[in-house]
Amino acid sequence: MKLFKRVLVSVLRRKTCTLILLLLTFLIGNVMAVSIAIQQSSKGIEENLLNRIGGKVLLKSPITDQNQIYALSDEDYEKAWKEFIDSYENLSSKEKVSYADIHYHYNSIQLLDSEKYDLNNKHYENGSYLHGVDSLVFTDEKEELLTLNKGSYFTKEMLDDGWDVMIISDQVTRDQVPFQIGDRIDFSLILTAYDPAQSQTVSVYEKVISYEIVGIYQQIDNKYSDIQNDLELFYVPNQNLVKYEQFAKDFFSKSNMEPNRDRLWIESCMFRVHSLLDLPVFKNTVLNEIEDKQINFYTSEDSVEGLLGTIKTLSSLSENVLWFSMGAMCIAVALVTFYFVKERKHEIGIYLSLGMDKKELLIQIVFETLFVGLLGIILSIGSQKYLSQSFSDYLVETMIRYEDTEKDKFVTNHHVLNPDHLTHEDIVSQYEVHIQGQDLILLLILGSCTLIISCLLPLGYIVILKPKNIMLE
Amino acid sequence: MSILEVKDLTFSYPDGDVKRIILDHISESFDQGKFYAIVGFSGCGKTTFLSLIAALDKPESGSIMYQGKEISEIGYEKYRRNHISIVFQNYNLIPYMNALENVRVAMGITENPLGDDMTRLALEHLFSVGIDEKKAKRRVNRLSGGEQQRVAIARALSTNVDIILADEPTGNLDRKSSEVIVDLLSELAHQRNKCVIVVTHDQNVAKKSDKIINLQTIGMKLKS
Ligand SMILES: Nc1ncnc2c1ncn2[C@@H]1O[C@H](COP(=O)(O)OP(=O)(O)OP(=O)(O)O)[C@@H](O)[C@H]1O
Ligand SMILES: [Mg+2]
């Protein structure tokens, strides 16, 4: 009777030992399989989200509050502005960058009460901010946030010379305002100054700017897009805003009034690299560029990180659980096999007195343990499927609920790309635990290693056994 | 030439701080086709002697030669699997296997050429010691003591070795079963040309042997 037959007979006839070992490896195998599945799925969801968001870097000025901007001295303001624009220009010309975008804002231009169209009545909150753009094709369109329905984009000439032209949302036309390409919308440039006599800010100059509509876009509901989640309704060329800011500066420099500092500002600029693989390199370029400047930056990885916090915690938790369960399996299997090998002392003595090579005996014990242990683990693969999905669903749900309530107490992270569009609900619905071929192989390899390690104790016992003491006592 | 030769065999157990010499310069030779009985009072070292010639332990000094070659040179494990078989007082069969499987295990370990149809051979050996096919397929712990010892003898036979060693093979058996076992062992020596060495207390066993070796008269010197 050769090795394999002996293994088989031993496993099939020594039922108690086999059943205990099978149960043990089945139970712990489930824990291992679940934790591997959770880890792999977390990795999967991260990749998935990253791919959808794409490789992006967002530069932000640390100064975001209007009042902070106005509080800067002219010198500091010029410096901060220049630093930001320089960085944008340096970085956007890098070859890794597929496209880049920067939006200017200037508060002094506001929607005017119009006689022809009652726009103010619609309370376009954002209408008071014109949304400056710099690109021939809107980055927002590339980001699949909007699509141009009618008309065309700004021409290079319009962008460079800052024409009074505008691309508007079809939401404006949907609100029963029948705008057509070529129509005009009036905005007013309102310059304010502080009047010490009245001790309040008063409007000192007003000028009507009539913007010609050259295009109408439609908003797309896209959760995986970038920064500009609150779509502005009115796009104008950046240079147009620069032009009017310059006008205001000139106005105040000629008068002796104390201007209320209405300043052109940038909230952020965005760079999209060709592929996610370019992101690490570009990230370094960005780091060098903004090294000693007052600029913050965020990448799509940060954004995914922020959103996946819970799932990542779960993943690292399950990694710990994996190691722990492997340790537990190791110890438990070692003790069980040791106990049963001791019970089989006589049998082992018989093999040895028959002249069996000790190595062959050791191999037999390892094979027996592997045979039953792997069977237990393979059985656990079948059941973990249901276990891990419901278990991790439960965990994700409770953890996210906990995190959300925690979050309410603090300021939400608004710095990440796509902070509002992609919600935790999206992630929960995407979170699908499944174990794949390679995970199964991983599980079997880890399981086999654990089982082999757990054989060391009984094997050590066999090595020091002397057949004479067992057989001729 | 003798198949097994023991020269100046010495062995002692540590007993507290002193050594207690159990076997002191024992020399003896064993031939094929002969049935030897090793006798002596209890504790004189019979089992110890058997364990040495069975290569289950190392002698302190002296030599044990199988066909003129030191057994330590052959290698203890190899010597055990190809040249000797041991029959124990408590049968020492693997309890969860049937008789046939117990014999087959031994046949799987030896390197001696045995033939092709191992199962048929094993059944023949079992049959020759009086175990029929029905009993051969029964778990050994459901066989009587005498039957189990027969299975052990069939196992010893099955590996086609020259030397069969037995330590009190009839110790656990009643008179009738003992006789059957002793007859079987003597038959192995006289009809199958084996060298059979049996340690025994049983006068009936000793009577049937070709040579009685009394350990206490040849070597036993109590030096404690
Ligand atoms: N492992 C051991 N350590 C120390 N002393 C031992 C050991 N094994 C046996 N002895 C002693 O060695 C002596 C010889 O033992 P052995 O078993 O060879 O005797 P025996 O002749 O077979 O006796 P019996 O007829 O009772 O079986 C005994 O006095 C015994 O107590
Ligand atoms: Mg004895």
PDB file of C-alpha atoms in Angstrom, chain B residues 26-214:
ATOM      1  CA  ILE B  26      27.255 -11.326  24.202  1.00  0.00           C
ATOM      2  CA  SER B  27      28.192 -13.288  21.104  1.00  0.00           C
ATOM      3  CA  GLU B  28      25.867 -15.552  19.209  1.00  0.00           C
ATOM      4  CA  SER B  29      25.150 -16.535  15.656  1.00  0.00           C
ATOM      5  CA  PHE B  30      21.902 -17.402  13.930  1.00  0.00           C
ATOM      6  CA  ASP B  31      21.322 -19.508  10.838  1.00  0.00           C
ATOM      7  CA  GLN B  32      18.586 -19.700   8.271  1.00  0.00           C
ATOM      8  CA  GLY B  33      16.113 -22.553   8.646  1.00  0.00           C
ATOM      9  CA  LYS B  34      16.472 -22.600  12.417  1.00  0.00           C
ATOM     10  CA  PHE B  35      14.084 -21.710  15.209  1.00  0.00           C
ATOM     11  CA  TYR B  36      15.749 -20.043  18.198  1.00  0.00           C
ATOM     12  CA  ALA B  37      14.203 -19.438  21.590  1.00  0.00           C
ATOM     13  CA  ILE B  38      15.664 -16.771  23.817  1.00  0.00           C
ATOM     14  CA  VAL B  39      14.854 -17.388  27.462  1.00  0.00           C
ATOM     15  CA  GLY B  40      15.886 -16.038  30.827  1.00  0.00           C
ATOM     16  CA  PHE B  41      14.330 -14.522  33.918  1.00  0.00           C
ATOM     17  CA  SER B  42      12.240 -11.493  33.713  1.00  0.00           C
ATOM     18  CA  GLY B  43      14.339  -8.357  33.387  1.00  0.00           C
ATOM     19  CA  CYS B  44      17.446 -10.142  32.211  1.00  0.00           C
ATOM     20  CA  GLY B  45      17.492  -8.253  28.928  1.00  0.00           C
ATOM     21  CA  LYS B  46      15.701 -10.432  26.393  1.00  0.00           C
ATOM     22  CA  THR B  47      13.635  -7.629  24.934  1.00  0.00           C
ATOM     23  CA  THR B  48      16.663  -5.364  24.970  1.00  0.00           C
ATOM     24  CA  PHE B  49      18.612  -7.945  23.004  1.00  0.00           C
ATOM     25  CA  LEU B  50      15.791  -8.335  20.500  1.00  0.00           C
ATOM     26  CA  SER B  51      15.506  -4.568  20.046  1.00  0.00           C
ATOM     27  CA  LEU B  52      19.182  -4.437  19.185  1.00  0.00           C
ATOM     28  CA  ILE B  53      19.081  -7.178  16.575  1.00  0.00           C
ATOM     29  CA  ALA B  54      15.873  -5.585  15.273  1.00  0.00           C
ATOM     30  CA  ALA B  55      17.780  -2.322  14.843  1.00  0.00           C
ATOM     31  CA  LEU B  56      15.312  -0.468  17.032  1.00  0.00           C
ATOM     32  CA  ASP B  57      18.175   0.639  19.227  1.00  0.00           C
ATOM     33  CA  LYS B  58      21.937   1.074  18.992  1.00  0.00           C
ATOM     34  CA  PRO B  59      24.311  -1.190  20.881  1.00  0.00           C
ATOM     35  CA  GLU B  60      26.844   0.437  23.132  1.00  0.00           C
ATOM     36  CA  SER B  61      29.599  -1.674  21.689  1.00  0.00           C
ATOM     37  CA  GLY B  62      30.024  -4.868  19.737  1.00  0.00           C
ATOM     38  CA  SER B  63      28.696  -5.662  16.330  1.00  0.00           C
ATOM     39  CA  ILE B  64      25.612  -7.054  14.683  1.00  0.00           C
ATOM     40  CA  MET B  65      26.250  -8.401  11.198  1.00  0.00           C
ATOM     41  CA  TYR B  66      23.688  -9.347   8.645  1.00  0.00           C
ATOM     42  CA  GLN B  67      25.231 -11.628   6.022  1.00  0.00           C
ATOM     43  CA  GLY B  68      28.648 -10.430   7.117  1.00  0.00           C
ATOM     44  CA  LYS B  69      27.773  -6.756   6.952  1.00  0.00           C
ATOM     45  CA  GLU B  70      27.332  -4.376   9.877  1.00  0.00           C
ATOM     46  CA  ILE B  71      23.674  -3.452  10.130  1.00  0.00           C
ATOM     47  CA  SER B  72      24.606   0.144  10.897  1.00  0.00           C
ATOM     48  CA  GLU B  73      26.311   0.159   7.504  1.00  0.00           C
ATOM     49  CA  ILE B  74      23.220  -1.181   5.805  1.00  0.00           C
ATOM     50  CA  GLY B  75      21.244   1.493   7.606  1.00  0.00           C
ATOM     51  CA  TYR B  76      18.831   0.701  10.407  1.00  0.00           C
ATOM     52  CA  GLU B  77      15.687   1.671   8.516  1.00  0.00           C
ATOM     53  CA  LYS B  78      16.734  -0.148   5.393  1.00  0.00           C
ATOM     54  CA  TYR B  79      17.676  -3.227   7.411  1.00  0.00           C
ATOM     55  CA  ARG B  80      14.300  -3.168   9.105  1.00  0.00           C
ATOM     56  CA  ARG B  81      12.362  -2.859   5.905  1.00  0.00           C
ATOM     57  CA  ASN B  82      14.252  -5.382   3.772  1.00  0.00           C
ATOM     58  CA  HIS B  83      15.796  -7.990   6.046  1.00  0.00           C
ATOM     59  CA  ILE B  84      13.738  -8.501   9.188  1.00  0.00           C
ATOM     60  CA  SER B  85      10.176  -8.654  10.409  1.00  0.00           C
ATOM     61  CA  ILE B  86       9.036  -8.279  13.975  1.00  0.00           C
ATOM     62  CA  VAL B  87       6.088  -9.956  15.671  1.00  0.00           C
ATOM     63  CA  PHE B  88       5.093  -8.277  18.911  1.00  0.00           C
ATOM     64  CA  GLN B  89       3.358  -9.551  21.984  1.00  0.00           C
ATOM     65  CA  ASN B  90       0.493  -7.070  21.519  1.00  0.00           C
ATOM     66  CA  TYR B  91       0.245  -7.735  17.732  1.00  0.00           C
ATOM     67  CA  ASN B  92       0.732  -4.062  16.785  1.00  0.00           C
ATOM     68  CA  LEU B  93      -1.683  -3.890  13.891  1.00  0.00           C
ATOM     69  CA  ILE B  94      -3.103  -0.626  12.560  1.00  0.00           C
ATOM     70  CA  PRO B  95      -6.559  -0.633  14.147  1.00  0.00           C
ATOM     71  CA  TYR B  96      -8.518   1.248  11.494  1.00  0.00           C
ATOM     72  CA  MET B  97      -7.384  -1.050   8.709  1.00  0.00           C
ATOM     73  CA  ASN B  98      -8.499  -4.577   7.911  1.00  0.00           C
ATOM     74  CA  ALA B  99      -6.152  -7.558   7.954  1.00  0.00           C
ATOM     75  CA  LEU B 100      -5.495  -7.389   4.256  1.00  0.00           C
ATOM     76  CA  GLU B 101      -4.631  -3.692   4.414  1.00  0.00           C
ATOM     77  CA  ASN B 102      -2.287  -4.255   7.331  1.00  0.00           C
ATOM     78  CA  VAL B 103      -0.380  -6.772   5.270  1.00  0.00           C
ATOM     79  CA  ARG B 104      -0.464  -4.487   2.224  1.00  0.00           C
ATOM     80  CA  VAL B 105       1.030  -1.606   4.210  1.00  0.00           C
ATOM     81  CA  ALA B 106       4.091  -3.676   5.034  1.00  0.00           C
ATOM     82  CA  MET B 107       4.367  -4.832   1.415  1.00  0.00           C
ATOM     83  CA  GLY B 108       4.318  -1.186   0.354  1.00  0.00           C
ATOM     84  CA  ILE B 109       7.235  -0.312   2.574  1.00  0.00           C
ATOM     85  CA  THR B 110       9.740  -3.053   1.786  1.00  0.00           C
ATOM     86  CA  GLU B 111      11.987  -2.776  -1.248  1.00  0.00           C
ATOM     87  CA  ASN B 112      12.176  -6.539  -1.687  1.00  0.00           C
ATOM     88  CA  PRO B 113      10.731  -7.793  -4.966  1.00  0.00           C
ATOM     89  CA  LEU B 114       7.361  -9.377  -4.219  1.00  0.00           C
ATOM     90  CA  GLY B 115       5.488  -9.917  -7.459  1.00  0.00           C
ATOM     91  CA  ASP B 116       2.753  -8.101  -9.293  1.00  0.00           C
ATOM     92  CA  ASP B 117      -0.540  -9.004  -7.724  1.00  0.00           C
ATOM     93  CA  MET B 118       0.051  -7.747  -4.197  1.00  0.00           C
ATOM     94  CA  THR B 119      -3.519  -8.286  -3.041  1.00  0.00           C
ATOM     95  CA  ARG B 120      -3.540 -11.907  -4.141  1.00  0.00           C
ATOM     96  CA  LEU B 121      -0.135 -12.456  -2.496  1.00  0.00           C
ATOM     97  CA  ALA B 122      -1.309 -10.849   0.725  1.00  0.00           C
ATOM     98  CA  LEU B 123      -4.428 -13.013   0.740  1.00  0.00           C
ATOM     99  CA  GLU B 124      -2.271 -16.116   0.180  1.00  0.00           C
ATOM    100  CA  HIS B 125      -0.085 -15.220   3.141  1.00  0.00           C
ATOM    101  CA  LEU B 126      -3.146 -14.640   5.274  1.00  0.00           C
ATOM    102  CA  PHE B 127      -4.623 -17.909   4.103  1.00  0.00           C
ATOM    103  CA  SER B 128      -1.407 -19.751   4.976  1.00  0.00           C
ATOM    104  CA  VAL B 129      -1.748 -18.624   8.594  1.00  0.00           C
ATOM    105  CA  GLY B 130      -5.429 -19.554   8.638  1.00  0.00           C
ATOM    106  CA  ILE B 131      -7.137 -16.259   7.887  1.00  0.00           C
ATOM    107  CA  ASP B 132      -9.750 -16.626   5.164  1.00  0.00           C
ATOM    108  CA  GLU B 133     -10.810 -13.882   2.797  1.00  0.00           C
ATOM    109  CA  LYS B 134     -13.838 -12.920   4.862  1.00  0.00           C
ATOM    110  CA  LYS B 135     -11.746 -12.392   7.956  1.00  0.00           C
ATOM    111  CA  ALA B 136      -9.055 -10.700   5.906  1.00  0.00           C
ATOM    112  CA  LYS B 137     -11.508  -7.946   5.069  1.00  0.00           C
ATOM    113  CA  ARG B 138     -12.605  -7.408   8.611  1.00  0.00           C
ATOM    114  CA  ARG B 139     -11.200  -4.572  10.698  1.00  0.00           C
ATOM    115  CA  VAL B 140      -8.408  -6.077  12.789  1.00  0.00           C
ATOM    116  CA  ASN B 141      -9.910  -4.894  16.053  1.00  0.00           C
ATOM    117  CA  ARG B 142     -12.828  -7.215  15.323  1.00  0.00           C
ATOM    118  CA  LEU B 143     -10.534 -10.267  15.194  1.00  0.00           C
ATOM    119  CA  SER B 144      -9.601 -12.387  18.208  1.00  0.00           C
ATOM    120  CA  GLY B 145      -6.149 -12.094  19.778  1.00  0.00           C
ATOM    121  CA  GLY B 146      -5.001 -15.325  18.167  1.00  0.00           C
ATOM    122  CA  GLU B 147      -6.286 -14.203  14.816  1.00  0.00           C
ATOM    123  CA  GLN B 148      -4.602 -10.822  15.172  1.00  0.00           C
ATOM    124  CA  GLN B 149      -1.296 -12.514  15.929  1.00  0.00           C
ATOM    125  CA  ARG B 150      -1.740 -14.664  12.825  1.00  0.00           C
ATOM    126  CA  VAL B 151      -2.261 -11.505  10.809  1.00  0.00           C
ATOM    127  CA  ALA B 152       0.948 -10.147  12.345  1.00  0.00           C
ATOM    128  CA  ILE B 153       2.756 -13.313  11.261  1.00  0.00           C
ATOM    129  CA  ALA B 154       1.290 -13.042   7.766  1.00  0.00           C
ATOM    130  CA  ARG B 155       2.534  -9.446   7.681  1.00  0.00           C
ATOM    131  CA  ALA B 156       5.997 -10.618   8.778  1.00  0.00           C
ATOM    132  CA  LEU B 157       5.946 -13.193   6.016  1.00  0.00           C
ATOM    133  CA  SER B 158       4.679 -10.885   3.335  1.00  0.00           C
ATOM    134  CA  THR B 159       7.786  -8.768   2.972  1.00  0.00           C
ATOM    135  CA  ASN B 160       9.887 -11.777   1.999  1.00  0.00           C
ATOM    136  CA  VAL B 161      12.619 -11.253   4.607  1.00  0.00           C
ATOM    137  CA  ASP B 162      15.061 -13.822   5.956  1.00  0.00           C
ATOM    138  CA  ILE B 163      14.790 -13.103   9.643  1.00  0.00           C
ATOM    139  CA  ILE B 164      11.658 -13.102  11.759  1.00  0.00           C
ATOM    140  CA  LEU B 165      11.926 -11.767  15.281  1.00  0.00           C
ATOM    141  CA  ALA B 166       9.232 -12.189  17.888  1.00  0.00           C
ATOM    142  CA  ASP B 167       8.922 -10.881  21.433  1.00  0.00           C
ATOM    143  CA  GLU B 168       6.622 -13.061  23.525  1.00  0.00           C
ATOM    144  CA  PRO B 169       4.333 -13.731  20.559  1.00  0.00           C
ATOM    145  CA  THR B 170       2.160 -16.016  22.658  1.00  0.00           C
ATOM    146  CA  GLY B 171       2.191 -13.869  25.778  1.00  0.00           C
ATOM    147  CA  ASN B 172      -1.372 -12.692  25.350  1.00  0.00           C
ATOM    148  CA  LEU B 173      -2.836 -15.916  24.027  1.00  0.00           C
ATOM    149  CA  ASP B 174      -4.447 -18.979  25.573  1.00  0.00           C
ATOM    150  CA  ARG B 175      -2.788 -22.353  25.351  1.00  0.00           C
ATOM    151  CA  LYS B 176      -4.528 -23.487  22.215  1.00  0.00           C
ATOM    152  CA  SER B 177      -3.887 -20.320  20.256  1.00  0.00           C
ATOM    153  CA  SER B 178      -0.312 -20.309  21.496  1.00  0.00           C
ATOM    154  CA  GLU B 179       0.266 -23.718  20.056  1.00  0.00           C
ATOM    155  CA  VAL B 180      -1.025 -22.640  16.678  1.00  0.00           C
ATOM    156  CA  ILE B 181       1.269 -19.619  16.658  1.00  0.00           C
ATOM    157  CA  VAL B 182       4.315 -21.598  17.762  1.00  0.00           C
ATOM    158  CA  ASP B 183       3.637 -24.207  15.101  1.00  0.00           C
ATOM    159  CA  LEU B 184       3.382 -21.467  12.539  1.00  0.00           C
ATOM    160  CA  LEU B 185       6.684 -19.967  13.619  1.00  0.00           C
ATOM    161  CA  SER B 186       8.492 -23.277  13.606  1.00  0.00           C
ATOM    162  CA  GLU B 187       7.006 -23.993  10.202  1.00  0.00           C
ATOM    163  CA  LEU B 188       8.452 -20.714   8.962  1.00  0.00           C
ATOM    164  CA  ALA B 189      11.911 -21.849  10.015  1.00  0.00           C
ATOM    165  CA  HIS B 190      11.702 -25.421   8.853  1.00  0.00           C
ATOM    166  CA  GLN B 191       9.605 -25.200   5.725  1.00  0.00           C
ATOM    167  CA  ARG B 192      10.307 -21.710   4.497  1.00  0.00           C
ATOM    168  CA  ASN B 193      13.938 -21.529   5.542  1.00  0.00           C
ATOM    169  CA  LYS B 194      13.557 -18.439   7.665  1.00  0.00           C
ATOM    170  CA  CYS B 195      15.710 -17.596  10.635  1.00  0.00           C
ATOM    171  CA  VAL B 196      13.154 -17.337  13.461  1.00  0.00           C
ATOM    172  CA  ILE B 197      14.213 -15.834  16.791  1.00  0.00           C
ATOM    173  CA  VAL B 198      11.605 -15.843  19.520  1.00  0.00           C
ATOM    174  CA  VAL B 199      11.866 -14.325  22.970  1.00  0.00           C
ATOM    175  CA  THR B 200       9.700 -16.348  25.309  1.00  0.00           C
ATOM    176  CA  HIS B 201       8.808 -17.362  28.824  1.00  0.00           C
ATOM    177  CA  ASP B 202       6.756 -20.239  27.577  1.00  0.00           C
ATOM    178  CA  GLN B 203       8.361 -23.634  28.100  1.00  0.00           C
ATOM    179  CA  ASN B 204       6.264 -25.103  25.296  1.00  0.00           C
ATOM    180  CA  VAL B 205       7.730 -22.627  22.874  1.00  0.00           C
ATOM    181  CA  ALA B 206      11.235 -23.322  24.028  1.00  0.00           C
ATOM    182  CA  LYS B 207      10.681 -27.044  23.661  1.00  0.00           C
ATOM    183  CA  LYS B 208       9.841 -26.731  20.000  1.00  0.00           C
ATOM    184  CA  SER B 209      12.911 -24.644  19.206  1.00  0.00           C
ATOM    185  CA  ASP B 210      16.119 -25.898  17.619  1.00  0.00           C
ATOM    186  CA  LYS B 211      18.244 -23.974  20.043  1.00  0.00           C
ATOM    187  CA  ILE B 212      17.558 -22.357  23.382  1.00  0.00           C
ATOM    188  CA  ILE B 213      19.653 -19.362  24.230  1.00  0.00           C
ATOM    189  CA  ASN B 214      19.614 -18.588  27.890  1.00  0.00           C
TER     190      ASN B 214
END
